[in-house]
mmCIF file of N, CA and C in Angstrom:
data_model
loop_
_atom_site.group_PDB
_atom_site.id
_atom_site.type_symbol
_atom_site.label_atom_id
_atom_site.label_comp_id
_atom_site.label_asym_id
_atom_site.label_seq_id
_atom_site.Cartn_x
_atom_site.Cartn_y
_atom_site.Cartn_z
ATOM 1 N N MET A 1 -5.685 34.443 22.663
ATOM 2 C CA MET A 1 -5.556 33.121 22.087
ATOM 3 C C MET A 1 -6.947 32.514 21.899
ATOM 4 N N ALA A 2 -7.185 31.939 20.730
ATOM 5 C CA ALA A 2 -8.480 31.340 20.425
ATOM 6 C C ALA A 2 -8.602 29.967 21.084
ATOM 7 N N THR A 3 -9.822 29.588 21.375
ATOM 8 C CA THR A 3 -10.076 28.254 21.899
ATOM 9 C C THR A 3 -9.777 27.238 20.813
ATOM 10 N N SER A 4 -9.182 26.127 21.214
ATOM 11 C CA SER A 4 -8.895 25.072 20.235
ATOM 12 C C SER A 4 -9.176 23.713 20.860
ATOM 13 N N VAL A 5 -9.419 22.741 20.014
ATOM 14 C CA VAL A 5 -9.634 21.365 20.443
ATOM 15 C C VAL A 5 -8.565 20.525 19.765
ATOM 16 N N ASN A 6 -7.862 19.709 20.558
ATOM 17 C CA ASN A 6 -6.792 18.875 20.025
ATOM 18 C C ASN A 6 -6.988 17.438 20.488
ATOM 19 N N PRO A 7 -6.780 16.464 19.605
ATOM 20 C CA PRO A 7 -6.910 15.061 20.014
ATOM 21 C C PRO A 7 -5.785 14.662 20.957
ATOM 22 N N TYR A 8 -6.136 13.889 21.985
ATOM 23 C CA TYR A 8 -5.172 13.397 22.967
ATOM 24 C C TYR A 8 -5.315 11.878 23.006
ATOM 25 N N LEU A 9 -4.248 11.180 22.642
ATOM 26 C CA LEU A 9 -4.273 9.722 22.538
ATOM 27 C C LEU A 9 -3.547 9.098 23.725
ATOM 28 N N LEU A 10 -4.114 8.045 24.286
ATOM 29 C CA LEU A 10 -3.513 7.325 25.412
ATOM 30 C C LEU A 10 -3.087 5.932 24.960
ATOM 31 N N PHE A 11 -1.919 5.500 25.427
ATOM 32 C CA PHE A 11 -1.347 4.216 25.040
ATOM 33 C C PHE A 11 -0.930 3.424 26.265
ATOM 34 N N ASN A 12 -0.686 2.127 26.064
ATOM 35 C CA ASN A 12 -0.259 1.229 27.134
ATOM 36 C C ASN A 12 1.225 0.896 27.011
ATOM 37 N N GLY A 13 2.060 1.923 26.878
ATOM 38 C CA GLY A 13 3.504 1.691 26.851
ATOM 39 C C GLY A 13 4.155 1.874 25.502
ATOM 40 N N ASN A 14 3.377 2.105 24.441
ATOM 41 C CA ASN A 14 3.992 2.283 23.118
ATOM 42 C C ASN A 14 3.707 3.667 22.524
ATOM 43 N N CYS A 15 3.476 4.650 23.370
ATOM 44 C CA CYS A 15 3.208 6.018 22.916
ATOM 45 C C CYS A 15 4.391 6.571 22.120
ATOM 46 N N GLU A 16 5.606 6.362 22.609
ATOM 47 C CA GLU A 16 6.776 6.900 21.903
ATOM 48 C C GLU A 16 6.887 6.303 20.508
ATOM 49 N N ASP A 17 6.705 4.982 20.386
ATOM 50 C CA ASP A 17 6.747 4.340 19.065
ATOM 51 C C ASP A 17 5.674 4.916 18.144
ATOM 52 N N ALA A 18 4.466 5.081 18.674
ATOM 53 C CA ALA A 18 3.364 5.613 17.867
ATOM 54 C C ALA A 18 3.678 7.031 17.395
ATOM 55 N N PHE A 19 4.147 7.886 18.284
ATOM 56 C CA PHE A 19 4.402 9.275 17.905
ATOM 57 C C PHE A 19 5.619 9.423 16.996
ATOM 58 N N LEU A 20 6.613 8.570 17.139
ATOM 59 C CA LEU A 20 7.728 8.591 16.178
ATOM 60 C C LEU A 20 7.216 8.205 14.789
ATOM 61 N N PHE A 21 6.292 7.241 14.752
ATOM 62 C CA PHE A 21 5.668 6.839 13.495
ATOM 63 C C PHE A 21 4.856 8.000 12.916
ATOM 64 N N TYR A 22 4.022 8.656 13.727
ATOM 65 C CA TYR A 22 3.217 9.774 13.247
ATOM 66 C C TYR A 22 4.113 10.907 12.749
ATOM 67 N N LYS A 23 5.190 11.178 13.469
ATOM 68 C CA LYS A 23 6.142 12.222 13.061
ATOM 69 C C LYS A 23 6.776 11.871 11.719
ATOM 70 N N SER A 24 7.048 10.580 11.474
ATOM 71 C CA SER A 24 7.653 10.170 10.197
ATOM 72 C C SER A 24 6.710 10.415 9.025
ATOM 73 N N VAL A 25 5.401 10.383 9.276
ATOM 74 C CA VAL A 25 4.419 10.620 8.223
ATOM 75 C C VAL A 25 4.134 12.115 8.066
ATOM 76 N N PHE A 26 3.885 12.821 9.170
ATOM 77 C CA PHE A 26 3.493 14.226 9.110
ATOM 78 C C PHE A 26 4.673 15.186 9.036
ATOM 79 N N GLY A 27 5.847 14.761 9.495
ATOM 80 C CA GLY A 27 6.998 15.655 9.568
ATOM 81 C C GLY A 27 6.894 16.539 10.792
ATOM 82 N N GLY A 28 7.756 17.542 10.852
ATOM 83 C CA GLY A 28 7.750 18.470 11.981
ATOM 84 C C GLY A 28 8.568 17.944 13.141
ATOM 85 N N GLU A 29 8.466 18.650 14.231
ATOM 86 C CA GLU A 29 9.200 18.307 15.454
ATOM 87 C C GLU A 29 8.243 18.298 16.629
ATOM 88 N N PHE A 30 8.564 17.497 17.628
ATOM 89 C CA PHE A 30 7.775 17.507 18.853
ATOM 90 C C PHE A 30 7.966 18.852 19.543
ATOM 91 N N SER A 31 6.868 19.483 19.946
ATOM 92 C CA SER A 31 7.009 20.703 20.737
ATOM 93 C C SER A 31 7.339 20.347 22.178
ATOM 94 N N PHE A 32 7.007 19.111 22.589
ATOM 95 C CA PHE A 32 7.382 18.606 23.907
ATOM 96 C C PHE A 32 7.317 17.091 23.879
ATOM 97 N N ILE A 33 8.286 16.459 24.530
ATOM 98 C CA ILE A 33 8.219 15.030 24.813
ATOM 99 C C ILE A 33 8.940 14.799 26.136
ATOM 100 N N GLY A 34 8.233 14.202 27.080
ATOM 101 C CA GLY A 34 8.805 13.956 28.400
ATOM 102 C C GLY A 34 8.355 12.616 28.944
ATOM 103 N N LYS A 35 9.222 12.007 29.715
ATOM 104 C CA LYS A 35 8.919 10.709 30.323
ATOM 105 C C LYS A 35 8.581 10.901 31.794
ATOM 106 N N PHE A 36 7.899 9.913 32.376
ATOM 107 C CA PHE A 36 7.514 10.000 33.776
ATOM 108 C C PHE A 36 8.731 10.201 34.679
ATOM 109 N N LYS A 37 9.873 9.596 34.338
ATOM 110 C CA LYS A 37 11.077 9.739 35.167
ATOM 111 C C LYS A 37 11.609 11.172 35.176
ATOM 112 N N ASP A 38 11.199 11.992 34.207
ATOM 113 C CA ASP A 38 11.676 13.370 34.112
ATOM 114 C C ASP A 38 10.887 14.344 34.985
ATOM 115 N N MET A 39 9.798 13.886 35.605
ATOM 116 C CA MET A 39 8.977 14.776 36.432
ATOM 117 C C MET A 39 9.710 15.090 37.728
ATOM 118 N N PRO A 40 9.727 16.363 38.103
ATOM 119 C CA PRO A 40 10.332 16.698 39.404
ATOM 120 C C PRO A 40 9.437 16.210 40.541
ATOM 121 N N ALA A 41 10.014 15.531 41.495
ATOM 122 C CA ALA A 41 9.256 14.983 42.623
ATOM 123 C C ALA A 41 8.643 16.103 43.455
ATOM 124 N N GLY A 42 7.417 15.916 43.877
ATOM 125 C CA GLY A 42 6.762 16.849 44.777
ATOM 126 C C GLY A 42 6.213 18.109 44.134
ATOM 127 N N GLU A 43 6.321 18.247 42.829
ATOM 128 C CA GLU A 43 5.797 19.438 42.141
ATOM 129 C C GLU A 43 4.316 19.230 41.817
ATOM 130 N N PRO A 44 3.541 20.319 41.727
ATOM 131 C CA PRO A 44 2.128 20.178 41.339
ATOM 132 C C PRO A 44 2.010 19.479 39.979
ATOM 133 N N GLY A 45 1.116 18.506 39.891
ATOM 134 C CA GLY A 45 0.919 17.767 38.649
ATOM 135 C C GLY A 45 1.793 16.535 38.534
ATOM 136 N N SER A 46 2.737 16.349 39.447
ATOM 137 C CA SER A 46 3.611 15.182 39.412
ATOM 138 C C SER A 46 2.914 13.989 40.051
ATOM 139 N N CYS A 47 3.306 12.797 39.616
ATOM 140 C CA CYS A 47 2.854 11.584 40.278
ATOM 141 C C CYS A 47 3.649 11.454 41.574
ATOM 142 N N PRO A 48 3.039 10.926 42.635
ATOM 143 C CA PRO A 48 3.753 10.828 43.902
ATOM 144 C C PRO A 48 5.054 10.030 43.784
ATOM 145 N N GLU A 49 5.001 8.895 43.145
ATOM 146 C CA GLU A 49 6.197 8.074 42.993
ATOM 147 C C GLU A 49 6.076 7.298 41.691
ATOM 148 N N VAL A 50 7.156 7.265 40.916
ATOM 149 C CA VAL A 50 7.142 6.588 39.628
ATOM 150 C C VAL A 50 7.860 5.257 39.766
ATOM 151 N N SER A 51 7.189 4.190 39.345
ATOM 152 C CA SER A 51 7.806 2.870 39.420
ATOM 153 C C SER A 51 8.849 2.711 38.309
ATOM 154 N N GLU A 52 9.706 1.735 38.471
ATOM 155 C CA GLU A 52 10.706 1.437 37.437
ATOM 156 C C GLU A 52 10.019 1.086 36.121
ATOM 157 N N LYS A 53 8.903 0.379 36.213
ATOM 158 C CA LYS A 53 8.148 -0.023 35.019
ATOM 159 C C LYS A 53 7.655 1.201 34.235
ATOM 160 N N ASP A 54 7.246 2.245 34.955
ATOM 161 C CA ASP A 54 6.676 3.426 34.312
ATOM 162 C C ASP A 54 7.705 4.502 33.965
ATOM 163 N N ALA A 55 8.889 4.427 34.502
ATOM 164 C CA ALA A 55 9.882 5.501 34.375
ATOM 165 C C ALA A 55 10.115 5.934 32.925
ATOM 166 N N ASN A 56 10.199 5.003 32.004
ATOM 167 C CA ASN A 56 10.503 5.339 30.604
ATOM 168 C C ASN A 56 9.270 5.478 29.723
ATOM 169 N N ARG A 57 8.102 5.404 30.341
ATOM 170 C CA ARG A 57 6.879 5.640 29.570
ATOM 171 C C ARG A 57 6.715 7.145 29.349
ATOM 172 N N ILE A 58 5.969 7.490 28.298
ATOM 173 C CA ILE A 58 5.768 8.894 27.949
ATOM 174 C C ILE A 58 4.718 9.516 28.871
ATOM 175 N N MET A 59 5.124 10.602 29.549
ATOM 176 C CA MET A 59 4.220 11.377 30.396
ATOM 177 C C MET A 59 3.373 12.299 29.525
ATOM 178 N N HIS A 60 4.019 12.911 28.502
ATOM 179 C CA HIS A 60 3.299 13.793 27.584
ATOM 180 C C HIS A 60 4.157 14.020 26.344
ATOM 181 N N VAL A 61 3.474 14.043 25.174
ATOM 182 C CA VAL A 61 4.126 14.386 23.912
ATOM 183 C C VAL A 61 3.160 15.246 23.106
ATOM 184 N N SER A 62 3.716 16.223 22.397
ATOM 185 C CA SER A 62 2.920 17.112 21.538
ATOM 186 C C SER A 62 3.566 17.186 20.169
ATOM 187 N N LEU A 63 2.770 16.937 19.116
ATOM 188 C CA LEU A 63 3.248 17.023 17.740
ATOM 189 C C LEU A 63 2.345 17.975 16.967
ATOM 190 N N PRO A 64 2.834 19.198 16.669
ATOM 191 C CA PRO A 64 2.024 20.118 15.864
ATOM 192 C C PRO A 64 1.821 19.581 14.444
ATOM 193 N N ILE A 65 0.573 19.613 13.982
ATOM 194 C CA ILE A 65 0.210 19.215 12.618
ATOM 195 C C ILE A 65 -0.722 20.305 12.105
ATOM 196 N N GLY A 66 -0.214 21.183 11.272
ATOM 197 C CA GLY A 66 -1.011 22.322 10.824
ATOM 198 C C GLY A 66 -1.396 23.180 12.010
ATOM 199 N N ASP A 67 -2.702 23.497 12.135
ATOM 200 C CA ASP A 67 -3.188 24.317 13.243
ATOM 201 C C ASP A 67 -3.617 23.488 14.450
ATOM 202 N N THR A 68 -3.337 22.181 14.418
ATOM 203 C CA THR A 68 -3.740 21.267 15.477
ATOM 204 C C THR A 68 -2.499 20.710 16.153
ATOM 205 N N ILE A 69 -2.650 20.306 17.387
ATOM 206 C CA ILE A 69 -1.563 19.624 18.084
ATOM 207 C C ILE A 69 -2.066 18.245 18.467
ATOM 208 N N LEU A 70 -1.422 17.200 17.925
ATOM 209 C CA LEU A 70 -1.723 15.829 18.310
ATOM 210 C C LEU A 70 -0.939 15.553 19.582
ATOM 211 N N MET A 71 -1.643 15.169 20.641
ATOM 212 C CA MET A 71 -1.006 14.948 21.937
ATOM 213 C C MET A 71 -1.220 13.525 22.406
ATOM 214 N N GLY A 72 -0.347 13.076 23.303
ATOM 215 C CA GLY A 72 -0.504 11.739 23.818
ATOM 216 C C GLY A 72 0.320 11.469 25.052
ATOM 217 N N SER A 73 0.051 10.312 25.661
ATOM 218 C CA SER A 73 0.823 9.830 26.803
ATOM 219 C C SER A 73 0.567 8.343 26.970
ATOM 220 N N ASP A 74 1.386 7.736 27.820
ATOM 221 C CA ASP A 74 1.198 6.341 28.187
ATOM 222 C C ASP A 74 0.406 6.268 29.485
ATOM 223 N N SER A 75 -0.260 5.154 29.676
ATOM 224 C CA SER A 75 -0.871 4.879 30.968
ATOM 225 C C SER A 75 0.263 4.580 31.958
ATOM 226 N N ASN A 76 -0.089 4.514 33.234
ATOM 227 C CA ASN A 76 0.896 4.120 34.244
ATOM 228 C C ASN A 76 0.188 3.273 35.292
ATOM 229 N N GLU A 77 0.926 2.834 36.301
ATOM 230 C CA GLU A 77 0.321 1.961 37.313
ATOM 231 C C GLU A 77 -0.854 2.634 38.020
ATOM 232 N N GLN A 78 -0.768 3.954 38.230
ATOM 233 C CA GLN A 78 -1.852 4.658 38.925
ATOM 234 C C GLN A 78 -3.111 4.755 38.076
ATOM 235 N N SER A 79 -2.948 4.988 36.764
ATOM 236 C CA SER A 79 -4.118 5.152 35.901
ATOM 237 C C SER A 79 -4.661 3.823 35.398
ATOM 238 N N GLY A 80 -3.809 2.802 35.352
ATOM 239 C CA GLY A 80 -4.216 1.504 34.826
ATOM 240 C C GLY A 80 -4.157 1.492 33.314
ATOM 241 N N ASP A 81 -4.275 0.311 32.727
ATOM 242 C CA ASP A 81 -4.202 0.176 31.278
ATOM 243 C C ASP A 81 -5.396 0.848 30.598
ATOM 244 N N VAL A 82 -5.144 1.327 29.394
ATOM 245 C CA VAL A 82 -6.158 1.968 28.571
ATOM 246 C C VAL A 82 -6.891 0.887 27.782
ATOM 247 N N ALA A 83 -8.202 0.946 27.784
ATOM 248 C CA ALA A 83 -9.006 0.052 26.953
ATOM 249 C C ALA A 83 -9.341 0.804 25.671
ATOM 250 N N PHE A 84 -8.799 0.330 24.554
ATOM 251 C CA PHE A 84 -9.060 0.998 23.282
ATOM 252 C C PHE A 84 -10.482 0.702 22.847
ATOM 253 N N GLY A 85 -11.139 1.734 22.319
ATOM 254 C CA GLY A 85 -12.516 1.583 21.865
ATOM 255 C C GLY A 85 -12.663 2.105 20.457
ATOM 256 N N GLY A 86 -13.763 1.783 19.840
ATOM 257 C CA GLY A 86 -14.010 2.225 18.479
ATOM 258 C C GLY A 86 -14.883 3.465 18.416
ATOM 259 N N ASN A 87 -14.889 4.257 19.488
ATOM 260 C CA ASN A 87 -15.818 5.375 19.548
ATOM 261 C C ASN A 87 -15.209 6.711 19.157
ATOM 262 N N PHE A 88 -14.008 6.723 18.549
ATOM 263 C CA PHE A 88 -13.431 7.983 18.093
ATOM 264 C C PHE A 88 -12.482 7.723 16.933
ATOM 265 N N SER A 89 -12.261 8.755 16.144
ATOM 266 C CA SER A 89 -11.267 8.736 15.070
ATOM 267 C C SER A 89 -10.576 10.086 15.060
ATOM 268 N N VAL A 90 -9.339 10.100 14.594
ATOM 269 C CA VAL A 90 -8.642 11.351 14.354
ATOM 270 C C VAL A 90 -8.884 11.678 12.887
ATOM 271 N N SER A 91 -9.485 12.827 12.612
ATOM 272 C CA SER A 91 -9.808 13.240 11.247
ATOM 273 C C SER A 91 -8.781 14.252 10.771
ATOM 274 N N ILE A 92 -8.146 13.960 9.638
ATOM 275 C CA ILE A 92 -7.133 14.833 9.058
ATOM 276 C C ILE A 92 -7.689 15.402 7.757
ATOM 277 N N ASN A 93 -7.780 16.730 7.668
ATOM 278 C CA ASN A 93 -8.194 17.394 6.436
ATOM 279 C C ASN A 93 -6.943 17.908 5.737
ATOM 280 N N VAL A 94 -6.784 17.541 4.462
ATOM 281 C CA VAL A 94 -5.581 17.870 3.700
ATOM 282 C C VAL A 94 -5.909 18.838 2.570
ATOM 283 N N GLU A 95 -4.855 19.378 1.936
ATOM 284 C CA GLU A 95 -5.025 20.397 0.906
ATOM 285 C C GLU A 95 -5.034 19.855 -0.516
ATOM 286 N N SER A 96 -4.749 18.555 -0.697
ATOM 287 C CA SER A 96 -4.767 17.974 -2.042
ATOM 288 C C SER A 96 -4.992 16.467 -1.945
ATOM 289 N N ALA A 97 -5.447 15.882 -3.058
ATOM 290 C CA ALA A 97 -5.631 14.433 -3.109
ATOM 291 C C ALA A 97 -4.283 13.733 -2.942
ATOM 292 N N GLY A 98 -3.231 14.290 -3.514
ATOM 293 C CA GLY A 98 -1.905 13.701 -3.384
ATOM 294 C C GLY A 98 -1.431 13.655 -1.943
ATOM 295 N N GLU A 99 -1.669 14.746 -1.209
ATOM 296 C CA GLU A 99 -1.306 14.780 0.211
ATOM 297 C C GLU A 99 -2.154 13.779 0.986
ATOM 298 N N GLY A 100 -3.416 13.649 0.603
ATOM 299 C CA GLY A 100 -4.286 12.659 1.237
ATOM 300 C C GLY A 100 -3.755 11.250 1.039
ATOM 301 N N ASP A 101 -3.344 10.936 -0.184
ATOM 302 C CA ASP A 101 -2.773 9.606 -0.467
ATOM 303 C C ASP A 101 -1.508 9.370 0.351
ATOM 304 N N ARG A 102 -0.638 10.387 0.428
ATOM 305 C CA ARG A 102 0.624 10.239 1.161
ATOM 306 C C ARG A 102 0.364 9.935 2.638
ATOM 307 N N ILE A 103 -0.534 10.699 3.247
ATOM 308 C CA ILE A 103 -0.825 10.503 4.667
ATOM 309 C C ILE A 103 -1.545 9.179 4.885
ATOM 310 N N PHE A 104 -2.524 8.876 4.055
ATOM 311 C CA PHE A 104 -3.268 7.621 4.178
ATOM 312 C C PHE A 104 -2.322 6.431 4.060
ATOM 313 N N ASN A 105 -1.502 6.415 3.020
ATOM 314 C CA ASN A 105 -0.586 5.286 2.798
ATOM 315 C C ASN A 105 0.436 5.164 3.917
ATOM 316 N N GLY A 106 0.934 6.295 4.408
ATOM 317 C CA GLY A 106 1.912 6.261 5.488
ATOM 318 C C GLY A 106 1.330 5.743 6.787
ATOM 319 N N LEU A 107 0.218 6.321 7.214
ATOM 320 C CA LEU A 107 -0.364 5.949 8.500
ATOM 321 C C LEU A 107 -1.030 4.578 8.492
ATOM 322 N N SER A 108 -1.541 4.141 7.361
ATOM 323 C CA SER A 108 -2.247 2.853 7.321
ATOM 324 C C SER A 108 -1.299 1.664 7.182
ATOM 325 N N ALA A 109 -0.006 1.922 6.948
ATOM 326 C CA ALA A 109 0.967 0.828 6.808
ATOM 327 C C ALA A 109 0.945 -0.048 8.057
ATOM 328 N N GLY A 110 0.684 -1.333 7.876
ATOM 329 C CA GLY A 110 0.625 -2.263 8.994
ATOM 330 C C GLY A 110 -0.697 -2.249 9.739
ATOM 331 N N GLY A 111 -1.638 -1.426 9.293
ATOM 332 C CA GLY A 111 -2.931 -1.321 9.954
ATOM 333 C C GLY A 111 -4.021 -2.025 9.179
ATOM 334 N N THR A 112 -5.261 -1.630 9.429
ATOM 335 C CA THR A 112 -6.430 -2.217 8.782
ATOM 336 C C THR A 112 -7.192 -1.122 8.052
ATOM 337 N N ILE A 113 -7.325 -1.257 6.744
ATOM 338 C CA ILE A 113 -8.046 -0.272 5.941
ATOM 339 C C ILE A 113 -9.522 -0.640 5.907
ATOM 340 N N TYR A 114 -10.374 0.322 6.300
ATOM 341 C CA TYR A 114 -11.822 0.125 6.260
ATOM 342 C C TYR A 114 -12.422 0.669 4.973
ATOM 343 N N MET A 115 -11.892 1.792 4.510
ATOM 344 C CA MET A 115 -12.391 2.426 3.284
ATOM 345 C C MET A 115 -11.189 3.050 2.586
ATOM 346 N N PRO A 116 -10.763 2.479 1.446
ATOM 347 C CA PRO A 116 -9.623 3.049 0.732
ATOM 348 C C PRO A 116 -9.924 4.472 0.270
ATOM 349 N N MET A 117 -8.890 5.252 0.035
ATOM 350 C CA MET A 117 -9.084 6.612 -0.470
ATOM 351 C C MET A 117 -9.837 6.547 -1.786
ATOM 352 N N GLY A 118 -10.853 7.378 -1.915
ATOM 353 C CA GLY A 118 -11.647 7.421 -3.140
ATOM 354 C C GLY A 118 -12.639 8.565 -3.104
ATOM 355 N N LYS A 119 -13.197 8.853 -4.266
ATOM 356 C CA LYS A 119 -14.206 9.914 -4.369
ATOM 357 C C LYS A 119 -15.492 9.456 -3.699
ATOM 358 N N THR A 120 -16.159 10.406 -3.061
ATOM 359 C CA THR A 120 -17.402 10.102 -2.359
ATOM 360 C C THR A 120 -18.564 10.880 -2.967
ATOM 361 N N PHE A 121 -19.774 10.483 -2.617
ATOM 362 C CA PHE A 121 -20.959 11.171 -3.127
ATOM 363 C C PHE A 121 -21.089 12.575 -2.556
ATOM 364 N N TRP A 122 -20.409 12.870 -1.453
ATOM 365 C CA TRP A 122 -20.524 14.208 -0.861
ATOM 366 C C TRP A 122 -19.432 15.167 -1.343
ATOM 367 N N GLY A 123 -18.647 14.755 -2.350
ATOM 368 C CA GLY A 123 -17.680 15.656 -2.970
ATOM 369 C C GLY A 123 -16.314 15.682 -2.322
ATOM 370 N N ALA A 124 -15.984 14.639 -1.597
ATOM 371 C CA ALA A 124 -14.671 14.569 -0.959
ATOM 372 C C ALA A 124 -13.897 13.371 -1.493
ATOM 373 N N TYR A 125 -12.601 13.433 -1.345
ATOM 374 C CA TYR A 125 -11.690 12.310 -1.568
ATOM 375 C C TYR A 125 -11.343 11.856 -0.163
ATOM 376 N N PHE A 126 -11.744 10.630 0.207
ATOM 377 C CA PHE A 126 -11.832 10.259 1.618
ATOM 378 C C PHE A 126 -11.454 8.802 1.824
ATOM 379 N N GLY A 127 -10.862 8.493 2.987
ATOM 380 C CA GLY A 127 -10.571 7.120 3.365
ATOM 381 C C GLY A 127 -10.509 6.965 4.876
ATOM 382 N N MET A 128 -10.695 5.716 5.359
ATOM 383 C CA MET A 128 -10.677 5.417 6.798
ATOM 384 C C MET A 128 -9.876 4.150 7.059
ATOM 385 N N PHE A 129 -9.195 4.123 8.202
ATOM 386 C CA PHE A 129 -8.410 2.950 8.589
ATOM 387 C C PHE A 129 -8.094 3.008 10.073
ATOM 388 N N LYS A 130 -7.606 1.887 10.590
ATOM 389 C CA LYS A 130 -7.063 1.817 11.945
ATOM 390 C C LYS A 130 -5.578 1.555 11.784
ATOM 391 N N ASP A 131 -4.731 2.366 12.444
ATOM 392 C CA ASP A 131 -3.284 2.190 12.292
ATOM 393 C C ASP A 131 -2.786 1.003 13.109
ATOM 394 N N LYS A 132 -1.517 0.698 12.988
ATOM 395 C CA LYS A 132 -0.941 -0.470 13.644
ATOM 396 C C LYS A 132 -0.908 -0.349 15.162
ATOM 397 N N PHE A 133 -1.245 0.832 15.701
ATOM 398 C CA PHE A 133 -1.310 1.025 17.144
ATOM 399 C C PHE A 133 -2.745 0.993 17.663
ATOM 400 N N GLY A 134 -3.718 0.735 16.777
ATOM 401 C CA GLY A 134 -5.114 0.639 17.185
ATOM 402 C C GLY A 134 -5.877 1.949 17.166
ATOM 403 N N VAL A 135 -5.288 3.012 16.593
ATOM 404 C CA VAL A 135 -5.949 4.316 16.524
ATOM 405 C C VAL A 135 -6.671 4.439 15.183
ATOM 406 N N SER A 136 -7.944 4.853 15.211
ATOM 407 C CA SER A 136 -8.736 5.033 13.994
ATOM 408 C C SER A 136 -8.502 6.427 13.420
ATOM 409 N N TRP A 137 -8.359 6.493 12.092
ATOM 410 C CA TRP A 137 -8.080 7.743 11.378
ATOM 411 C C TRP A 137 -9.040 7.892 10.207
ATOM 412 N N MET A 138 -9.342 9.151 9.857
ATOM 413 C CA MET A 138 -10.065 9.502 8.641
ATOM 414 C C MET A 138 -9.220 10.549 7.919
ATOM 415 N N VAL A 139 -9.032 10.369 6.617
ATOM 416 C CA VAL A 139 -8.289 11.340 5.812
ATOM 417 C C VAL A 139 -9.268 11.909 4.804
ATOM 418 N N ASN A 140 -9.323 13.240 4.712
ATOM 419 C CA ASN A 140 -10.330 13.907 3.899
ATOM 420 C C ASN A 140 -9.721 15.055 3.088
ATOM 421 N N PHE A 141 -10.044 15.081 1.785
ATOM 422 C CA PHE A 141 -9.752 16.233 0.939
ATOM 423 C C PHE A 141 -11.060 16.667 0.324
ATOM 424 N N ASP A 142 -11.521 17.874 0.657
ATOM 425 C CA ASP A 142 -12.753 18.408 0.093
ATOM 426 C C ASP A 142 -12.460 18.899 -1.320
ATOM 427 N N GLU A 143 -12.883 18.133 -2.311
ATOM 428 C CA GLU A 143 -12.577 18.472 -3.719
ATOM 429 C C GLU A 143 -13.315 19.715 -4.192
ATOM 430 N N ASN A 144 -14.420 20.032 -3.584
ATOM 431 C CA ASN A 144 -15.230 21.179 -4.012
ATOM 432 C C ASN A 144 -15.008 22.391 -3.104
ATOM 433 N N GLN A 145 -13.767 22.599 -2.680
ATOM 434 C CA GLN A 145 -13.458 23.737 -1.820
ATOM 435 C C GLN A 145 -13.572 25.038 -2.604
ATOM 436 N N PRO A 146 -14.023 26.086 -1.930
ATOM 437 C CA PRO A 146 -14.045 27.400 -2.610
ATOM 438 C C PRO A 146 -12.611 27.829 -2.904
ATOM 439 N N LYS A 147 -12.396 28.396 -4.079
ATOM 440 C CA LYS A 147 -11.055 28.827 -4.488
ATOM 441 C C LYS A 147 -10.724 30.166 -3.923
#
C-alpha cells in the first residue's frame, strides 16, 4: 500500500451535518461513520467515559473522494472545543471546468466566496471559498493538462 495524505477536519458538534453536506456534493458513500456512544468501553483507543452531551457526536467519519479520503470527527469534553483557523484549505483537483463549477457552487452555498471560479495566469480554472461550516476550500482544474 502506498503512503497517502488525507485531510482530517475537526468540528464542534456539527461534523455529521458537514459530512452529509459534503456527501451531497461529492456523492459516494461513507466508508465509516461512528458516534462516540458506539465505542466499546475499555477497548484500546476508546474514551474512558462518554458524557450524554458527547454520545451523539461523530467519533470518526470517512468519505472517499477519488483517490483521497476526507475524514473528520467532533470534539468532545476531553479534547475541548476546536478553534477554527485560516491556516489550511482543502484543495480539490477536478477533471473538467464543468465539474469544478458543480463542486464550487455546491460547497460554497451558504458560505463566503473569496475568489470566484475563473481562468488564472498560471493556466488553471480556479476558485476559493469558505463553506458554511467554516472550512476553507480551493477548487482547481488544470486547463493545460497533458493529454
